[in-house]
mmCIF file of C-alpha atoms in Angstrom:
data_model
loop_
_atom_site.group_PDB
_atom_site.id
_atom_site.type_symbol
_atom_site.label_atom_id
_atom_site.label_comp_id
_atom_site.label_asym_id
_atom_site.label_seq_id
_atom_site.Cartn_x
_atom_site.Cartn_y
_atom_site.Cartn_z
ATOM 1 C CA MET A 7 69.055 217.216 155.054
ATOM 2 C CA LYS A 8 72.241 217.379 153.000
ATOM 3 C CA PHE A 9 73.511 220.575 151.430
ATOM 4 C CA GLU A 10 74.985 220.529 147.959
ATOM 5 C CA TYR A 11 77.484 222.900 146.469
ATOM 6 C CA ARG A 12 76.173 224.629 143.335
ATOM 7 C CA ALA A 13 78.788 225.984 140.995
ATOM 8 C CA TYR A 14 77.887 229.481 139.882
ATOM 9 C CA ASN A 15 81.174 230.588 138.421
ATOM 10 C CA GLU A 16 81.854 230.571 134.714
ATOM 11 C CA SER A 17 84.507 227.858 134.645
ATOM 12 C CA ALA A 18 82.127 225.392 132.955
ATOM 13 C CA SER A 19 82.355 225.067 129.176
ATOM 14 C CA ASP A 20 79.500 225.916 126.845
ATOM 15 C CA GLU A 21 78.958 222.213 126.263
ATOM 16 C CA GLU A 22 78.672 221.531 130.005
ATOM 17 C CA LEU A 23 76.155 224.331 130.486
ATOM 18 C CA LEU A 24 74.013 223.225 127.557
ATOM 19 C CA SER A 25 74.224 219.585 128.588
ATOM 20 C CA ASP A 26 72.947 220.471 132.045
ATOM 21 C CA LEU A 27 70.082 222.471 130.556
ATOM 22 C CA LYS A 28 69.045 219.416 128.567
ATOM 23 C CA ARG A 29 69.390 217.189 131.643
ATOM 24 C CA VAL A 30 67.110 219.377 133.739
ATOM 25 C CA PHE A 31 64.617 219.685 130.871
ATOM 26 C CA ASP A 32 64.412 215.880 130.731
ATOM 27 C CA ILE A 33 63.950 215.682 134.502
ATOM 28 C CA CYS A 34 61.120 218.214 134.626
ATOM 29 C CA LYS A 35 59.079 216.611 131.826
ATOM 30 C CA THR A 36 56.872 219.704 131.565
ATOM 31 C CA GLY A 37 57.555 220.510 127.921
ATOM 32 C CA LYS A 38 59.328 223.714 128.931
ATOM 33 C CA LEU A 39 62.218 224.901 131.080
ATOM 34 C CA THR A 40 61.875 228.042 133.160
ATOM 35 C CA MET A 41 64.677 229.746 135.061
ATOM 36 C CA GLN A 42 62.925 228.806 138.295
ATOM 37 C CA GLN A 43 62.911 225.126 137.330
ATOM 38 C CA TYR A 44 66.577 225.234 136.412
ATOM 39 C CA SER A 45 67.441 226.992 139.672
ATOM 40 C CA THR A 46 65.874 224.056 141.515
ATOM 41 C CA TYR A 47 67.579 221.201 139.648
ATOM 42 C CA GLY A 48 70.502 222.699 137.742
ATOM 43 C CA LYS A 49 74.195 222.563 138.556
ATOM 44 C CA TYR A 50 74.955 226.135 137.545
ATOM 45 C CA ASP A 51 73.564 229.591 138.181
ATOM 46 C CA CYS A 52 71.023 230.992 135.702
ATOM 47 C CA SER A 53 72.974 234.246 135.434
ATOM 48 C CA THR A 54 76.030 232.297 134.239
ATOM 49 C CA ILE A 55 73.971 230.828 131.407
ATOM 50 C CA THR A 56 72.389 234.140 130.389
ATOM 51 C CA ARG A 57 75.786 235.858 130.364
ATOM 52 C CA ARG A 58 77.354 233.085 128.308
ATOM 53 C CA PHE A 59 74.615 232.909 125.664
ATOM 54 C CA GLU A 60 73.374 236.528 125.887
ATOM 55 C CA THR A 61 69.824 235.539 126.870
ATOM 56 C CA TRP A 62 68.033 232.573 128.452
ATOM 57 C CA ASN A 63 66.014 231.916 125.298
ATOM 58 C CA LYS A 64 69.133 231.781 123.124
ATOM 59 C CA ALA A 65 70.560 229.121 125.432
ATOM 60 C CA LEU A 66 67.341 227.085 125.152
ATOM 61 C CA GLU A 67 67.413 227.388 121.375
ATOM 62 C CA LYS A 68 70.928 225.887 121.344
ATOM 63 C CA VAL A 69 69.543 222.589 122.710
ATOM 64 C CA GLU A 70 66.183 222.851 120.919
ATOM 65 C CA ILE A 71 64.121 223.298 124.084
ATOM 66 C CA PRO A 72 60.706 224.870 123.266
ATOM 67 C CA LEU A 73 60.319 228.536 124.148
ATOM 68 C CA THR A 74 56.996 228.575 125.953
ATOM 69 C CA GLN A 75 57.445 231.731 128.017
ATOM 70 C CA LYS A 76 55.309 234.748 127.214
ATOM 71 C CA PHE A 77 57.086 237.056 124.815
ATOM 72 C CA TRP A 78 56.753 240.636 125.990
ATOM 73 C CA THR A 79 57.268 243.419 123.492
ATOM 74 C CA GLU A 80 59.992 245.935 124.239
ATOM 75 C CA GLU A 81 57.342 248.581 124.777
ATOM 76 C CA GLU A 82 55.607 246.396 127.384
ATOM 77 C CA LEU A 83 58.907 245.750 129.147
ATOM 78 C CA PHE A 84 59.754 249.457 129.174
ATOM 79 C CA GLU A 85 56.270 250.452 130.368
ATOM 80 C CA ASN A 86 56.672 248.077 133.291
ATOM 81 C CA ILE A 87 60.091 249.520 134.185
ATOM 82 C CA GLU A 88 58.542 252.976 134.051
ATOM 83 C CA LYS A 89 55.708 251.858 136.338
ATOM 84 C CA VAL A 90 58.082 250.436 138.962
ATOM 85 C CA TRP A 91 60.462 253.404 138.684
ATOM 86 C CA ILE A 92 57.573 255.802 139.345
ATOM 87 C CA GLN A 93 56.278 253.713 142.248
ATOM 88 C CA LYS A 94 59.706 253.735 143.905
ATOM 89 C CA GLY A 95 60.696 257.241 142.866
ATOM 90 C CA CYS A 96 64.123 255.934 141.877
ATOM 91 C CA GLN A 97 65.844 253.379 139.643
ATOM 92 C CA PRO A 98 64.437 249.893 140.349
ATOM 93 C CA SER A 99 66.562 246.875 141.210
ATOM 94 C CA ARG A 100 66.238 243.376 139.813
ATOM 95 C CA ARG A 101 64.665 242.325 143.095
ATOM 96 C CA ASP A 102 61.976 245.001 142.666
ATOM 97 C CA MET A 103 60.880 243.351 139.420
ATOM 98 C CA ASP A 104 60.109 240.138 141.319
ATOM 99 C CA ASN A 105 57.919 242.016 143.792
ATOM 100 C CA LYS A 106 54.384 241.357 142.526
ATOM 101 C CA ASN A 107 53.125 244.408 144.404
ATOM 102 C CA LEU A 108 55.359 246.583 142.233
ATOM 103 C CA SER A 109 55.947 244.800 138.944
ATOM 104 C CA ASN A 110 53.697 243.021 136.454
ATOM 105 C CA ILE A 111 56.660 241.357 134.753
ATOM 106 C CA SER A 112 59.297 239.302 136.564
ATOM 107 C CA SER A 113 63.030 239.857 136.251
ATOM 108 C CA GLY A 114 63.295 236.582 134.315
ATOM 109 C CA ALA A 115 61.598 238.167 131.293
ATOM 110 C CA TYR A 116 64.260 240.885 131.237
ATOM 111 C CA LEU A 117 67.089 238.386 131.639
ATOM 112 C CA ARG A 118 65.737 236.295 128.776
ATOM 113 C CA LYS A 119 65.722 239.311 126.465
ATOM 114 C CA TYR A 120 68.717 241.351 127.661
ATOM 115 C CA GLY A 121 70.944 238.802 129.407
ATOM 116 C CA LYS A 122 71.486 241.024 132.475
ATOM 117 C CA TRP A 123 69.241 243.374 134.420
ATOM 118 C CA SER A 124 71.759 246.174 133.951
ATOM 119 C CA ASN A 125 71.431 245.762 130.168
ATOM 120 C CA ALA A 126 67.653 246.134 130.454
ATOM 121 C CA LEU A 127 68.057 249.357 132.441
ATOM 122 C CA LYS A 128 70.580 250.722 129.944
ATOM 123 C CA ALA A 129 68.207 249.954 127.059
ATOM 124 C CA PHE A 130 65.358 251.715 128.868
ATOM 125 C CA VAL A 131 67.462 254.805 129.635
ATOM 126 C CA GLU A 132 68.745 254.913 126.061
ATOM 127 C CA TYR A 133 65.162 254.783 124.800
ATOM 128 C CA ILE A 134 64.026 257.562 127.148
ATOM 129 C CA ASN A 135 66.952 259.803 126.199
ATOM 130 C CA ALA A 136 66.548 259.327 122.443
ATOM 131 C CA ASP A 137 65.142 262.167 120.374
ATOM 132 C CA ASP A 138 61.453 261.669 119.647
ATOM 133 C CA ILE A 139 60.800 262.708 116.050
ATOM 134 C CA SER A 140 57.245 261.373 116.076
ATOM 135 C CA TYR A 141 55.937 264.493 117.817
ATOM 136 C CA ILE A 142 57.184 267.240 115.567
ATOM 137 C CA GLY A 143 58.525 267.692 112.063
ATOM 138 C CA ASN A 144 56.338 264.913 110.646
ATOM 139 C CA SER A 145 54.908 265.950 107.248
ATOM 140 C CA GLU A 146 51.485 264.575 108.135
ATOM 141 C CA LEU A 147 51.436 266.625 111.323
ATOM 142 C CA LEU A 148 52.482 269.728 109.451
ATOM 143 C CA GLU A 149 49.621 269.186 107.037
ATOM 144 C CA ASN A 150 47.243 268.838 109.996
ATOM 145 C CA LYS A 151 48.537 272.137 111.365
ATOM 146 C CA HIS A 152 46.647 273.991 108.656
ATOM 147 C CA ARG A 153 43.456 272.279 109.770
ATOM 148 C CA ASP A 154 43.545 272.280 113.575
ATOM 149 C CA ASN A 155 46.645 274.385 114.430
ATOM 150 C CA HIS A 156 48.501 271.464 116.075
ATOM 151 C CA VAL A 157 51.983 270.237 115.194
ATOM 152 C CA THR A 158 52.136 267.480 117.837
ATOM 153 C CA LYS A 159 50.022 264.458 118.634
ATOM 154 C CA ARG A 160 47.510 264.687 121.472
ATOM 155 C CA ASP A 161 48.545 261.483 123.276
ATOM 156 C CA VAL A 162 51.612 261.536 125.520
ATOM 157 C CA ASN A 163 53.865 258.571 124.751
ATOM 158 C CA LEU A 164 55.947 256.603 127.257
ATOM 159 C CA ARG A 165 59.180 258.494 126.551
ATOM 160 C CA LEU A 166 57.711 261.954 127.066
ATOM 161 C CA ARG A 167 55.549 260.880 130.000
ATOM 162 C CA PHE A 168 58.554 259.506 131.886
ATOM 163 C CA LYS A 169 60.530 262.705 131.247
ATOM 164 C CA VAL A 170 57.682 264.728 132.776
ATOM 165 C CA PHE A 171 57.543 262.478 135.841
ATOM 166 C CA GLN A 172 61.324 262.638 136.204
ATOM 167 C CA ARG A 173 61.345 266.432 135.874
ATOM 168 C CA ASP A 174 58.779 266.691 138.678
ATOM 169 C CA ASN A 175 60.627 264.198 140.927
ATOM 170 C CA PHE A 176 57.823 261.634 140.566
ATOM 171 C CA LYS A 177 55.488 263.825 142.633
ATOM 172 C CA CYS A 178 52.168 265.541 141.955
ATOM 173 C CA ARG A 179 52.685 269.174 140.920
ATOM 174 C CA PHE A 180 49.557 270.236 142.837
ATOM 175 C CA CYS A 181 49.811 268.482 146.210
ATOM 176 C CA GLY A 182 53.286 266.890 146.292
ATOM 177 C CA ALA A 183 51.894 263.365 146.715
ATOM 178 C CA SER A 184 54.201 260.553 145.620
ATOM 179 C CA PRO A 185 53.681 256.823 144.922
ATOM 180 C CA ALA A 186 56.992 256.219 146.736
ATOM 181 C CA THR A 187 55.392 257.227 150.047
ATOM 182 C CA ASP A 188 51.789 256.196 149.335
ATOM 183 C CA SER A 189 51.246 253.206 147.019
ATOM 184 C CA SER A 190 47.624 254.255 146.413
ATOM 185 C CA ILE A 191 48.810 257.378 144.565
ATOM 186 C CA GLN A 192 48.660 257.184 140.773
ATOM 187 C CA LEU A 193 50.280 259.991 138.806
ATOM 188 C CA HIS A 194 48.880 261.305 135.524
ATOM 189 C CA VAL A 195 50.238 263.637 132.865
ATOM 190 C CA ASP A 196 48.013 266.276 131.283
ATOM 191 C CA HIS A 197 48.296 269.432 129.210
ATOM 192 C CA ILE A 198 48.676 272.807 130.994
ATOM 193 C CA ILE A 199 47.122 274.651 128.067
ATOM 194 C CA PRO A 200 44.403 272.178 127.006
ATOM 195 C CA TRP A 201 44.797 270.424 123.692
ATOM 196 C CA SER A 202 41.327 271.680 122.705
ATOM 197 C CA LYS A 203 42.593 275.237 123.094
ATOM 198 C CA GLY A 204 45.705 274.814 121.003
ATOM 199 C CA GLY A 205 48.104 273.443 123.630
ATOM 200 C CA GLU A 206 50.898 271.249 122.242
ATOM 201 C CA THR A 207 52.202 267.929 123.556
ATOM 202 C CA ILE A 208 55.634 269.175 124.566
ATOM 203 C CA ILE A 209 57.307 268.856 127.959
ATOM 204 C CA GLU A 210 56.903 272.581 128.719
ATOM 205 C CA ASN A 211 53.124 272.195 128.377
ATOM 206 C CA LEU A 212 52.779 269.023 130.455
#
């Protein structure tokens, strides 16, 4: 068995990278080109291509290769990061996203959208840290206050839920159980003062 050197630096020109994408697409004859397929037959590293063209899909669009991968919404991508983060109890790595026992979405989906895994993490953290105006100050909610004495929505959204988990070190407040030490543990967020008794959906009451 012969070993071949695969260039993964960024010395190749844009034209060379795109030409090789087209070459591998023609070889595969599957009507699509995944990062896994290119890793098998391509001359360059997938990360070089995603860095050069921002995302994998943008590179494919340059050579008119059909985009047949599932398109995840940003909310779905963030919910999956949250899930893995909670399971580990710390910031997940790109390798964690390819662990099917942890993640429902592979790292390739994040690379296609964000170019680099670090960019995906930064986008998630920026989203979590952003002010959430949907829970208070909304005129519709203020109108509802006169009817049911609530100024926040009942449901806990992803942003607020993650902040509660993070505050409590990704452990149960009652028994200290953590998904990081027992994968069968599933954490939930609930109101301290029940919603039915006037409790608001704010971090102090979750």
